[in-house]
Structures are given as structure tokens and as C-alpha cells.
Tab-separated table of C-alpha atoms and ligand atoms in Angstrom:
chain	number	residue	atom	x	y	z
A	1	UNK	CA	76.583	-52.117	105.479
A	2	UNK	CA	74.717	-48.900	105.673
A	3	UNK	CA	77.075	-47.779	108.357
A	4	UNK	CA	80.128	-48.687	106.375
A	5	UNK	CA	78.937	-46.444	103.575
A	6	UNK	CA	78.194	-43.760	106.154
A	7	UNK	CA	81.750	-44.016	107.370
A	8	UNK	CA	83.036	-44.002	103.820
A	9	UNK	CA	81.108	-40.873	103.094
A	10	UNK	CA	82.338	-39.243	106.304
A	11	UNK	CA	85.891	-40.029	105.350
A	12	UNK	CA	85.337	-38.749	101.837
A	13	UNK	CA	83.614	-35.683	103.229
A	14	UNK	CA	86.582	-35.003	105.515
A	15	UNK	CA	89.021	-35.462	102.633
A	16	UNK	CA	87.045	-32.966	100.590
A	17	UNK	CA	86.897	-30.603	103.494
A	18	UNK	CA	83.123	-30.985	103.841
A	19	UNK	CA	82.851	-30.868	107.587
A	20	UNK	CA	79.700	-32.345	108.937
A	21	UNK	CA	78.759	-34.392	105.886
A	22	UNK	CA	76.577	-37.286	106.939
A	23	UNK	CA	74.989	-40.093	105.014
A	24	UNK	CA	71.393	-40.929	105.607
A	25	UNK	CA	71.193	-43.288	108.575
A	26	UNK	CA	69.057	-46.405	108.443
A	27	UNK	CA	65.646	-45.103	109.295
A	28	UNK	CA	64.441	-46.108	112.743
A	29	UNK	CA	60.678	-46.449	112.724
A	30	UNK	CA	59.843	-48.179	116.017
A	31	UNK	CA	57.531	-45.859	117.786
A	32	UNK	CA	58.073	-45.237	121.481
A	33	UNK	CA	54.267	-45.563	121.963
A	34	UNK	CA	55.086	-49.232	122.681
A	35	UNK	CA	57.731	-48.333	125.268
A	36	UNK	CA	57.752	-47.856	129.040
A	37	UNK	CA	57.786	-44.090	128.404
A	38	UNK	CA	54.706	-44.430	126.160
A	39	UNK	CA	55.531	-41.292	124.218
A	40	UNK	CA	54.669	-41.522	120.538
A	41	UNK	CA	58.049	-40.371	119.267
A	42	UNK	CA	60.644	-41.922	117.003
A	43	UNK	CA	64.257	-41.508	118.209
A	44	UNK	CA	67.124	-43.555	116.769
A	45	UNK	CA	68.665	-45.598	119.605
A	46	UNK	CA	71.776	-46.249	117.523
A	47	UNK	CA	72.636	-42.634	118.064
A	48	UNK	CA	72.189	-42.739	121.822
A	49	UNK	CA	74.971	-43.889	124.095
A	50	UNK	CA	75.306	-43.163	127.864
A	51	UNK	CA	75.906	-39.451	128.557
A	52	UNK	CA	75.632	-40.028	132.319
A	53	UNK	CA	78.394	-42.603	132.405
A	54	UNK	CA	80.706	-42.230	129.388
A	55	UNK	CA	82.535	-38.953	130.273
A	56	UNK	CA	83.025	-40.080	133.845
A	57	UNK	CA	84.609	-43.423	132.863
A	58	UNK	CA	86.675	-41.733	130.131
A	59	UNK	CA	88.108	-39.433	132.781
A	60	UNK	CA	88.773	-42.393	135.210
A	61	UNK	CA	90.671	-44.167	132.434
A	62	UNK	CA	92.615	-41.104	131.370
A	63	UNK	CA	93.614	-40.435	134.999
A	64	UNK	CA	94.676	-44.042	135.608
A	65	UNK	CA	92.089	-44.496	138.394
A	66	UNK	CA	90.413	-47.652	137.086
A	67	UNK	CA	92.723	-50.286	138.735
A	68	UNK	CA	92.137	-48.771	142.145
A	69	UNK	CA	88.345	-48.640	141.446
A	70	UNK	CA	88.437	-52.349	140.535
A	71	UNK	CA	90.190	-53.121	143.725
A	72	UNK	CA	87.705	-51.138	145.786
A	73	UNK	CA	84.826	-52.865	143.916
A	74	UNK	CA	86.004	-56.334	145.044
A	75	UNK	CA	84.187	-56.040	148.320
A	76	UNK	CA	81.171	-54.273	146.839
A	77	UNK	CA	78.827	-57.098	145.780
A	78	UNK	CA	75.471	-56.991	147.490
A	79	UNK	CA	72.660	-54.553	146.519
A	80	UNK	CA	72.432	-53.615	150.255
A	81	UNK	CA	76.185	-53.044	150.639
A	82	UNK	CA	77.356	-49.508	151.366
A	83	UNK	CA	79.382	-47.941	148.540
A	84	UNK	CA	83.097	-48.761	148.998
A	85	UNK	CA	85.242	-46.117	150.641
A	86	UNK	CA	88.001	-44.428	148.798
A	87	UNK	CA	86.341	-44.158	145.360
A	88	UNK	CA	86.903	-40.963	143.389
A	89	UNK	CA	84.305	-38.424	144.532
A	90	UNK	CA	82.680	-38.151	141.095
A	91	UNK	CA	82.190	-41.907	140.939
A	92	UNK	CA	80.672	-41.995	144.383
A	93	UNK	CA	78.225	-39.212	143.447
A	94	UNK	CA	77.403	-41.083	140.193
A	95	UNK	CA	76.739	-44.368	141.997
A	96	UNK	CA	74.565	-42.630	144.537
A	97	UNK	CA	72.407	-41.500	141.632
A	98	UNK	CA	72.276	-44.622	139.405
A	99	UNK	CA	72.675	-47.531	141.777
A	100	UNK	CA	68.930	-47.856	142.481
A	101	UNK	CA	65.808	-49.206	140.840
A	102	UNK	CA	63.798	-46.901	138.513
A	103	UNK	CA	60.708	-45.265	139.986
A	104	UNK	CA	58.521	-47.550	137.821
A	105	UNK	CA	60.061	-50.807	139.141
A	106	UNK	CA	57.446	-52.996	140.751
A	107	UNK	CA	58.791	-55.171	143.563
A	108	UNK	CA	55.881	-57.529	143.487
A	109	UNK	CA	56.542	-58.336	139.848
A	110	UNK	CA	60.335	-58.558	140.430
A	111	UNK	CA	59.831	-61.030	143.246
A	112	UNK	CA	57.466	-63.011	141.049
A	113	UNK	CA	60.159	-63.060	138.363
A	114	UNK	CA	62.594	-64.402	140.967
A	115	UNK	CA	60.252	-67.341	141.752
A	116	UNK	CA	59.641	-67.920	138.043
A	117	UNK	CA	63.376	-68.014	137.318
A	118	UNK	CA	63.828	-70.618	139.997
A	119	UNK	CA	61.131	-72.829	138.521
A	120	UNK	CA	62.523	-72.305	135.005
A	121	UNK	CA	66.176	-72.547	135.976
A	122	UNK	CA	67.017	-75.659	133.938
A	123	UNK	CA	65.545	-74.188	130.750
A	124	UNK	CA	67.038	-70.797	131.432
A	125	UNK	CA	70.592	-72.088	131.858
A	126	UNK	CA	70.232	-74.100	128.658
A	127	UNK	CA	68.750	-71.288	126.599
A	128	UNK	CA	70.892	-68.440	127.869
A	129	UNK	CA	74.027	-70.580	127.578
A	130	UNK	CA	73.618	-72.547	124.325
A	131	UNK	CA	71.050	-70.241	122.689
A	132	UNK	CA	71.682	-66.572	123.546
A	133	UNK	CA	75.406	-67.080	124.224
A	134	UNK	CA	76.025	-68.568	120.773
A	135	UNK	CA	73.513	-66.135	119.137
A	136	UNK	CA	75.712	-63.254	120.348
A	137	UNK	CA	78.396	-64.508	117.959
A	138	UNK	CA	76.170	-63.878	114.925
A	139	UNK	CA	75.415	-60.333	116.033
A	140	UNK	CA	78.256	-58.734	114.072
A	141	UNK	CA	78.900	-55.664	116.221
A	142	UNK	CA	78.738	-57.596	119.418
A	143	UNK	CA	81.045	-60.344	118.080
A	144	UNK	CA	83.637	-57.792	116.929
A	145	UNK	CA	83.442	-55.750	120.108
A	146	UNK	CA	83.830	-58.795	122.320
A	147	UNK	CA	86.647	-60.179	120.216
A	148	UNK	CA	88.771	-57.052	120.038
A	149	UNK	CA	88.171	-55.831	123.592
A	150	UNK	CA	90.423	-56.846	126.485
A	151	UNK	CA	88.445	-59.904	127.436
A	152	UNK	CA	88.340	-61.288	123.910
A	153	UNK	CA	91.624	-63.066	124.342
A	154	UNK	CA	90.580	-64.744	127.646
A	155	UNK	CA	87.128	-66.048	126.825
A	156	UNK	CA	86.939	-68.413	129.734
A	157	UNK	CA	87.025	-65.657	132.323
A	158	UNK	CA	84.892	-63.439	130.116
A	159	UNK	CA	82.251	-66.146	129.917
A	160	UNK	CA	82.453	-66.623	133.647
A	161	UNK	CA	81.816	-62.916	134.120
A	162	UNK	CA	78.807	-63.028	131.838
A	163	UNK	CA	77.536	-66.071	133.828
A	164	UNK	CA	77.840	-63.889	136.941
A	165	UNK	CA	75.423	-61.424	135.334
A	166	UNK	CA	72.930	-64.112	134.319
A	167	UNK	CA	73.193	-65.815	137.666
A	168	UNK	CA	72.689	-62.606	139.571
A	169	UNK	CA	69.712	-61.618	137.407
A	170	UNK	CA	68.077	-65.013	137.827
A	171	UNK	CA	68.564	-65.293	141.580
A	172	UNK	CA	65.273	-65.236	143.592
A	173	UNK	CA	66.465	-62.166	145.498
A	174	UNK	CA	68.136	-60.497	142.506
A	175	UNK	CA	66.677	-57.052	143.230
A	176	UNK	CA	66.503	-57.251	147.005
A	177	UNK	CA	69.172	-55.969	149.388
A	178	UNK	CA	70.592	-59.491	149.789
A	179	UNK	CA	70.773	-59.975	145.992
A	180	UNK	CA	73.685	-58.818	143.733
A	181	UNK	CA	72.051	-57.775	140.490
A	182	UNK	CA	71.805	-53.987	140.952
A	183	UNK	CA	75.543	-53.778	141.806
A	184	UNK	CA	76.478	-56.187	138.968
A	185	UNK	CA	74.496	-54.012	136.566
A	186	UNK	CA	76.258	-50.858	137.746
A	187	UNK	CA	79.650	-52.540	137.155
A	188	UNK	CA	78.539	-53.741	133.737
A	189	UNK	CA	77.331	-50.246	132.789
A	190	UNK	CA	80.723	-48.850	133.783
A	191	UNK	CA	82.435	-51.630	131.789
A	192	UNK	CA	80.438	-50.757	128.665
A	193	UNK	CA	81.379	-47.097	129.104
A	194	UNK	CA	85.052	-48.132	129.289
A	195	UNK	CA	84.673	-50.144	126.092
A	196	UNK	CA	83.177	-47.076	124.335
A	197	UNK	CA	86.316	-45.139	125.265
A	198	UNK	CA	88.828	-47.904	124.610
A	199	UNK	CA	87.765	-49.772	121.452
A	200	UNK	CA	87.881	-46.699	119.169
A	201	UNK	CA	91.591	-46.640	120.045
A	202	UNK	CA	92.121	-50.190	118.747
A	203	UNK	CA	93.376	-50.119	115.126
A	204	UNK	CA	92.333	-53.768	114.667
A	205	UNK	CA	88.780	-53.047	115.779
A	206	UNK	CA	88.638	-49.881	113.654
A	207	UNK	CA	89.630	-51.907	110.616
A	208	UNK	CA	86.611	-54.167	110.888
A	209	UNK	CA	83.895	-52.089	112.587
A	210	UNK	CA	80.812	-50.654	110.969
A	211	UNK	CA	79.891	-48.720	114.039
A	212	UNK	CA	78.499	-45.293	113.381
A	213	UNK	CA	80.920	-42.581	114.401
A	214	UNK	CA	83.127	-45.289	115.904
A	215	UNK	CA	81.375	-45.496	119.228
A	216	UNK	CA	80.259	-48.987	120.170
A	217	UNK	CA	77.460	-50.238	122.428
A	218	UNK	CA	74.725	-47.715	121.696
A	219	UNK	CA	71.268	-48.078	123.239
A	220	UNK	CA	70.240	-49.724	119.932
A	221	UNK	CA	73.012	-52.346	120.289
A	222	UNK	CA	71.961	-53.130	123.898
A	223	UNK	CA	68.338	-53.596	122.740
A	224	UNK	CA	69.522	-56.049	120.107
A	225	UNK	CA	71.313	-58.073	122.774
A	226	UNK	CA	68.281	-57.955	125.056
A	227	UNK	CA	66.242	-59.559	122.274
A	228	UNK	CA	68.851	-62.273	121.884
A	229	UNK	CA	68.386	-62.917	125.615
A	230	UNK	CA	64.968	-62.132	127.047
A	231	UNK	CA	62.818	-62.039	123.956
A	232	UNK	CA	64.463	-65.153	122.453
A	233	UNK	CA	64.156	-67.134	125.684
A	234	UNK	CA	60.536	-66.101	126.265
A	235	UNK	CA	59.705	-67.164	122.668
A	236	UNK	CA	61.445	-70.534	123.074
A	237	UNK	CA	59.657	-71.304	126.375
A	238	UNK	CA	56.325	-70.499	124.680
A	239	UNK	CA	57.117	-72.624	121.618
A	240	UNK	CA	58.150	-75.560	123.803
A	241	UNK	CA	54.777	-75.409	125.563
A	242	UNK	CA	56.230	-74.585	128.981
A	243	UNK	CA	53.532	-73.675	131.560
A	244	UNK	CA	53.642	-69.936	132.248
A	245	UNK	CA	50.896	-67.791	133.723
A	246	UNK	CA	50.257	-64.404	132.236
A	247	UNK	CA	51.536	-62.842	135.487
A	248	UNK	CA	54.799	-64.878	135.176
A	249	UNK	CA	55.345	-63.850	131.589
A	250	UNK	CA	54.771	-60.226	132.589
A	251	UNK	CA	57.180	-60.620	135.558
A	252	UNK	CA	59.906	-62.099	133.317
A	253	UNK	CA	59.564	-59.115	130.989
A	254	UNK	CA	59.544	-56.647	133.901
A	255	UNK	CA	62.799	-58.036	135.213
A	256	UNK	CA	64.401	-57.392	131.807
A	257	UNK	CA	62.849	-53.898	131.602
A	258	UNK	CA	64.528	-52.991	134.878
A	259	UNK	CA	67.787	-54.686	133.740
A	260	UNK	CA	67.807	-52.535	130.575
A	261	UNK	CA	67.231	-49.407	132.631
A	262	UNK	CA	70.163	-50.342	134.865
A	263	UNK	CA	72.372	-50.744	131.804
A	264	UNK	CA	71.563	-47.161	130.785
A	265	UNK	CA	68.881	-47.784	128.105
A	266	UNK	CA	66.365	-44.936	127.902
A	267	UNK	CA	62.771	-45.614	128.943
A	268	UNK	CA	61.475	-44.578	125.495
A	269	UNK	CA	63.226	-47.523	123.924
A	270	UNK	CA	62.313	-50.190	126.465
A	271	UNK	CA	59.363	-52.306	125.224
A	272	UNK	CA	56.349	-52.157	127.504
A	273	UNK	CA	54.848	-55.530	126.458
A	274	UNK	CA	55.981	-58.820	124.901
A	275	UNK	CA	54.077	-57.841	121.721
A	276	UNK	CA	56.068	-54.616	121.483
A	277	UNK	CA	59.276	-56.501	122.309
A	278	UNK	CA	58.657	-59.078	119.547
A	279	UNK	CA	57.911	-56.317	117.122
A	280	UNK	CA	61.110	-54.496	118.070
A	281	UNK	CA	63.093	-57.690	117.875
A	282	UNK	CA	61.902	-58.505	114.401
A	283	UNK	CA	62.927	-55.015	113.473
A	284	UNK	CA	66.321	-54.760	115.149
A	285	UNK	CA	67.732	-58.253	115.678
A	286	UNK	CA	66.492	-60.544	112.954
A	287	UNK	CA	67.732	-58.588	109.952
A	288	UNK	CA	71.216	-57.868	111.271
A	289	UNK	CA	72.334	-61.395	112.210
A	290	UNK	CA	75.271	-62.500	110.090
A	291	UNK	CA	78.529	-64.441	110.369
A	292	UNK	CA	81.842	-62.688	110.937
A	293	UNK	CA	85.331	-64.255	111.257
A	294	UNK	CA	85.390	-63.042	114.853
A	295	UNK	CA	81.970	-64.581	115.621
A	296	UNK	CA	82.872	-67.954	114.066
A	297	UNK	CA	86.030	-68.061	116.294
A	298	UNK	CA	84.121	-66.994	119.394
A	299	UNK	CA	81.395	-69.593	118.890
A	300	UNK	CA	84.017	-72.319	118.562
A	301	UNK	CA	85.728	-71.160	121.749
A	302	UNK	CA	82.457	-70.899	123.686
A	303	UNK	CA	81.185	-74.309	122.628
A	304	UNK	CA	84.651	-75.732	123.402
A	305	UNK	CA	84.366	-74.349	126.962
A	306	UNK	CA	81.078	-76.120	127.442
A	307	UNK	CA	82.614	-79.337	126.086
A	308	UNK	CA	85.288	-79.156	128.792
A	309	UNK	CA	82.647	-80.162	131.281
A	310	UNK	CA	81.333	-83.700	131.034
A	311	UNK	CA	77.672	-83.294	130.174
A	312	UNK	CA	77.302	-86.951	129.312
A	313	UNK	CA	76.821	-86.194	125.609
A	314	UNK	CA	79.169	-86.113	122.643
A	315	UNK	CA	80.567	-83.004	121.125
A	316	UNK	CA	78.430	-83.709	118.071
A	317	UNK	CA	75.272	-83.865	120.189
A	318	UNK	CA	76.131	-80.537	121.840
A	319	UNK	CA	76.705	-78.799	118.497
A	320	UNK	CA	73.487	-80.300	117.117
A	321	UNK	CA	71.606	-79.006	120.186
A	322	UNK	CA	72.965	-75.531	119.518
A	323	UNK	CA	71.681	-75.856	115.951
A	324	UNK	CA	68.332	-77.129	117.218
A	325	UNK	CA	67.813	-74.123	119.494
A	326	UNK	CA	69.151	-71.569	117.061
A	327	UNK	CA	68.413	-72.835	113.537
A	328	UNK	CA	70.513	-74.568	110.939
A	329	UNK	CA	71.045	-71.285	109.188
A	330	UNK	CA	72.915	-69.957	112.185
A	331	UNK	CA	74.647	-73.384	112.651
A	332	UNK	CA	75.813	-73.276	109.027
A	333	UNK	CA	77.082	-69.691	109.424
A	334	UNK	CA	79.122	-70.831	112.437
A	335	UNK	CA	80.318	-73.952	110.625
A	336	UNK	CA	79.037	-76.184	113.418
A	337	UNK	CA	79.733	-79.835	112.433
A	338	UNK	CA	76.789	-82.103	111.634
A	339	UNK	CA	75.823	-85.198	113.580
A	340	UNK	CA	72.629	-86.430	112.029
A	341	UNK	CA	71.969	-89.370	114.416
A	342	UNK	CA	72.140	-86.938	117.394
A	343	UNK	CA	69.851	-84.536	115.565
A	344	UNK	CA	67.225	-87.206	115.128
A	345	UNK	CA	67.479	-88.105	118.776
A	346	UNK	CA	67.052	-84.393	119.731
A	347	UNK	CA	64.144	-83.768	117.358
A	348	UNK	CA	62.227	-86.704	118.829
A	349	UNK	CA	63.554	-86.832	122.376
A	350	UNK	CA	63.633	-83.163	123.477
A	351	UNK	CA	59.921	-82.400	123.013
A	352	UNK	CA	59.104	-85.733	124.773
A	353	UNK	CA	61.446	-84.849	127.630
A	354	UNK	CA	59.866	-81.363	128.019
A	355	UNK	CA	56.307	-82.840	127.907
A	356	UNK	CA	57.240	-85.258	130.624
A	357	UNK	CA	58.925	-82.665	132.840
A	358	UNK	CA	55.988	-80.314	132.415
A	359	UNK	CA	53.511	-83.018	133.395
A	360	UNK	CA	51.916	-82.992	129.953
A	361	UNK	CA	52.755	-86.611	129.346
A	362	UNK	CA	52.867	-89.458	131.846
A	363	UNK	CA	55.301	-91.487	129.724
A	364	UNK	CA	58.989	-91.413	130.650
A	365	UNK	CA	60.535	-90.906	127.188
A	366	UNK	CA	63.443	-92.817	125.850
A	367	UNK	CA	66.557	-90.721	126.259
A	368	UNK	CA	65.207	-89.118	129.444
A	369	UNK	CA	68.421	-89.644	131.413
A	370	UNK	CA	70.509	-88.348	128.554
A	371	UNK	CA	68.609	-85.101	128.290
A	372	UNK	CA	68.320	-84.774	132.090
A	373	UNK	CA	72.078	-85.202	132.531
A	374	UNK	CA	72.697	-82.673	129.817
A	375	UNK	CA	70.494	-79.912	131.224
A	376	UNK	CA	71.598	-80.594	134.788
A	377	UNK	CA	75.255	-80.502	133.761
A	378	UNK	CA	74.755	-77.162	132.011
A	379	UNK	CA	72.950	-75.811	135.007
A	380	UNK	CA	75.855	-76.905	137.280
A	381	UNK	CA	78.212	-75.065	135.006
A	382	UNK	CA	76.331	-71.865	135.750
A	383	UNK	CA	75.760	-72.559	139.373
A	384	UNK	CA	79.396	-73.360	140.104
A	385	UNK	CA	80.239	-69.971	138.788
A	386	UNK	CA	77.584	-68.403	140.943
A	387	UNK	CA	78.841	-69.723	144.192
A	388	UNK	CA	81.177	-67.566	146.193
A	389	UNK	CA	84.047	-70.116	145.881
A	390	UNK	CA	84.393	-69.452	142.171
A	391	UNK	CA	82.691	-66.128	141.899
A	392	UNK	CA	84.206	-64.187	139.026
A	393	UNK	CA	83.734	-60.418	139.656
A	394	UNK	CA	83.155	-58.024	136.764
A	395	UNK	CA	86.060	-55.643	136.355
A	396	UNK	CA	86.336	-52.495	134.256
A	397	UNK	CA	88.852	-53.034	131.458
A	398	UNK	CA	91.792	-50.683	130.994
A	399	UNK	CA	92.854	-51.743	127.486
A	400	UNK	CA	91.951	-53.643	124.378
A	401	UNK	CA	92.727	-57.226	123.230
A	402	UNK	CA	96.429	-57.812	123.664
A	403	UNK	CA	96.980	-61.077	121.732
B	1	HEM	C1	81.081	-56.557	129.059
B	1	HEM	C2	76.458	-57.877	129.751
B	1	HEM	C3	75.265	-55.625	125.662
B	1	HEM	C4	79.932	-55.656	124.445
B	1	HEM	C5	79.894	-57.064	129.625
B	1	HEM	C6	79.833	-57.632	130.898
B	1	HEM	C7	78.552	-58.050	131.049
B	1	HEM	C8	77.781	-57.677	129.918
B	1	HEM	C9	77.947	-58.774	132.264
B	1	HEM	C10	80.937	-57.749	131.950
B	1	HEM	C11	81.662	-59.052	131.794
B	1	HEM	C12	82.828	-58.960	130.948
B	1	HEM	O1	83.674	-58.089	131.113
B	1	HEM	O2	82.897	-59.735	130.030
B	1	HEM	C13	75.719	-57.287	128.684
B	1	HEM	C14	74.263	-57.340	128.621
B	1	HEM	C15	73.907	-56.649	127.512
B	1	HEM	C16	75.118	-56.281	126.849
B	1	HEM	C17	73.342	-57.971	129.663
B	1	HEM	C18	72.570	-56.333	126.922
B	1	HEM	C19	71.397	-56.710	127.412
B	1	HEM	C20	76.439	-55.475	124.940
B	1	HEM	C21	76.511	-55.023	123.600
B	1	HEM	C22	77.805	-55.062	123.233
B	1	HEM	C23	78.580	-55.504	124.407
B	1	HEM	C24	75.304	-54.633	122.761
B	1	HEM	C25	78.488	-54.695	121.948
B	1	HEM	C26	77.816	-54.425	120.857
B	1	HEM	C27	80.645	-55.828	125.607
B	1	HEM	C28	82.055	-55.815	125.722
B	1	HEM	C29	82.406	-56.019	127.034
B	1	HEM	C30	81.157	-56.274	127.729
B	1	HEM	C31	83.011	-55.488	124.544
B	1	HEM	C32	83.775	-55.973	127.697
B	1	HEM	C33	84.531	-57.191	127.646
B	1	HEM	C34	85.976	-56.909	128.134
B	1	HEM	O3	86.173	-56.541	129.259
B	1	HEM	O4	86.805	-57.120	127.351
B	1	HEM	N1	78.650	-57.056	129.024
B	1	HEM	N2	76.222	-56.686	127.626
B	1	HEM	N3	77.671	-55.737	125.415
B	1	HEM	N4	80.119	-56.141	126.833
B	1	HEM	FE1	78.161	-56.325	127.280
């Protein structure tokens, strides 16, 4: 709401001929002392976009070069692959600069994260898919951006592309030459830059947005989404009592730190520890979650996509599981239907299932096969997308939502 009033004041200011009138922005008080950069400064990430990438992609779009770039990108998948031939020279020069790990990346920790992801894969698929994926629909800016951008009308392929990112990040060799994640990140960063150029041209998005100065996907917005992914999943694993060594927790964070860097987030915003991440999350994510018409529609579509696959559970069970991992508050916002018998089963059965899987209880719980089929089915949904047969490459959009 603060941003709406900022925009209102800007409009009023323009009408009155008061160039440069700005409303006070919401104060950002998270000190970068807790960041990778470790500098004790306070900079507002909602006013930082991606200066390295945005002008380049704007020019590619304006010159009609993006379709050819997308075609050239089809064969560019592995981190160790040479850059494709025939790209515009400025894009090649850009990729030569950014398509690499930051100097502070630690390969030992990244490899440890890869092994941890493999051990955690069942929980990760479940939490990224049903938890983070649905949480994204109660992050108002993200929901509106996704809804009104090109992919908003074709959520199945959009979800598949997002799976590609999650799958590539979680692969054991994600950051190695055989892995895909560095390249996938570069394509995602370019995609976000395209959205920054395109969405402000959408009258339908402009009518609903509260984005400051009409430019979406700031560093602040990306941090919010990171907390709905990494910080949320880490917190859930802890609260479920999953065994994690301190080194594994650190590795899981480190993988996300590098991922944020590759998406163009500045080092002075990237939390250096889980404590700093939790503090930042409480500050940036928790207070802004809210329902929007776009988010309610997207959640229904996303949950519907998951229901297309037979997970051995009812639709009511699946919706209740989403409520269970996200909270009833979010479930109510998204108008997820209630199924109280399934909820009782989940409340009792899921902790028992986790305890058994983690070797904390020798007793095979009632409902074991139900929960096992459910998590395995969800994992297969991700894995099928991650195999080359159905691999859905990330492409840079050239327009906004058509339908
Ligand atoms: C596209 C990941 C943050 C809005 C994508 C894609 C990926 C991705 C993998 C390409 C797949 C596709 O085209 O759908 C991420 C990650 C983020 C993040 C990992 C943070 C950690 C955000 C934020 C917003 C956003 C904060 C908006 C506030 C979009 C939009 C698209 C997109 C609108 C383009 C969809 C289209 O082509 O129509 N993102 N994203 N993303 N992302 Fe993000």
C-alpha cells in the first residue's frame, strides 16, 4: 500500500508540474552487516534492479533479436558448454562476464549441498512444490507479475520451466561443468530483465501493480522469493526434526547464496547466515503476504496441475496438505476447500511418517504407504520434468499475457 500512495503522489506531483516529487519509501532497516559483503550499510533493495542486464535485454527486445537468441540457447544447457555461436556480440560479452561463479563461491560447500539435496530430495520436492510454489501466490507482486506476463496464460509450461530451475539447482553436480544450474540461472536472469522491460508496457498489469516506479523484480523482490524457497524449506526441515549436520545446513544456505548472486542480487543484500536470513525473512516476506485475485487463480491452477497426476490421494487431501505446510491463514486466503478427515490423518500421520523415515521411530506408522506414495508421486512429477525427454527449456519472453 505504501507504494500505491507513492505512485499516487508521483501522479499528483506530475499533474501539478512538480517534477521529482517522491513519497517517503518504506524504510529499509536490514543492515548489510549480516550479508556476504559484511558492510554495515543500509541500502534499499527495492530500489535496486539489474543495471548489468536490463539495458542489454531491453535493446535485444527492441531490436527483435530475442527469438534468435532463444533458438541459439536451445543447445546451450551444460555449465561446461561453450557459449553458442551467432549471439549478438554484446550478449556474448555479457555472458562471458556473468556466466561464472562468484569469487566467494566455495566448491566444497556446493558439492556438499549437492549430496544433501540428494538425501533430502523427497522433502525438497514436496516443500518446493506444495509449499514454496503455492506461497508464491500470496506474494502479491510475484503473483501479479507471473499472472500478467507472457507465461501467465500457460501455467503448465511455466511451472515446468520453474521445475527445471529447481531440478537443476538440486542436482548433485549443479555447479560443476556437467551440471546445468549456472546456465539456467543466466537464462533466468535474462528472463527477469525482459519482464522488467515488458510488464510496464502491459495496461492490465499497470492497473493492478503497486511496484515502485513501475519496474518489477527488484533485488528486494528476489530476496522475498528466496525466503519463500530456501529460508522456508530450511525452517520446515528443522521443525520436522530432519537430521541435518551444521555443515549441511551451511551448505544448503551457500547454494542459495550463489543462486542469488547468479540472479543478479548484490552481495550486500545476501544473508551470510541462517540467523541473518531468518531475520531478513521476518522483515521482508512475512508482513507482505496477502491474497490477490491473480494469486487465488494461480494457486487453483497450480494445485490443479498437481492433481492431474495420480498421487494416490484425494484432491481434498492434497489441498489440506498445502494448508498443513503453509498455514490455514494462507489456505483461507486462497480459498482452499476443507477436508477435515484428511487433515486429522495428516496431523497425526505425517510426523509419524517423518520419524520413521528418519530412523527416529522403529514403528511403521499407519498411513505409511499413503504418505510414501504421495511424496514419491510428487518427486516423480519433478524428476520427469528434469529428464532430457521432457526437458522444458527456459526462454526469454517477447511479450506479455495474451489471453
Ligand atoms: C521467470 C525463477 C524471483 C517473476 C522465471 C523463471 C525462473 C524463475 C526459473 C523462468 C521460467 C519461466 O519463464 O517461467 C525465479 C527465482 C526467483 C525469482 C529462483 C528468486 C529466488 C522472481 C520475482 C518475481 C518473478 C521476485 C516477481 C516479483 C517472474 C516472471 C517470470 C519469471 C514474471 C517470467 C514468466 C514469463 O515468461 O511469462 N523466474 N524467479 N521472479 N519470474 Fe522469476
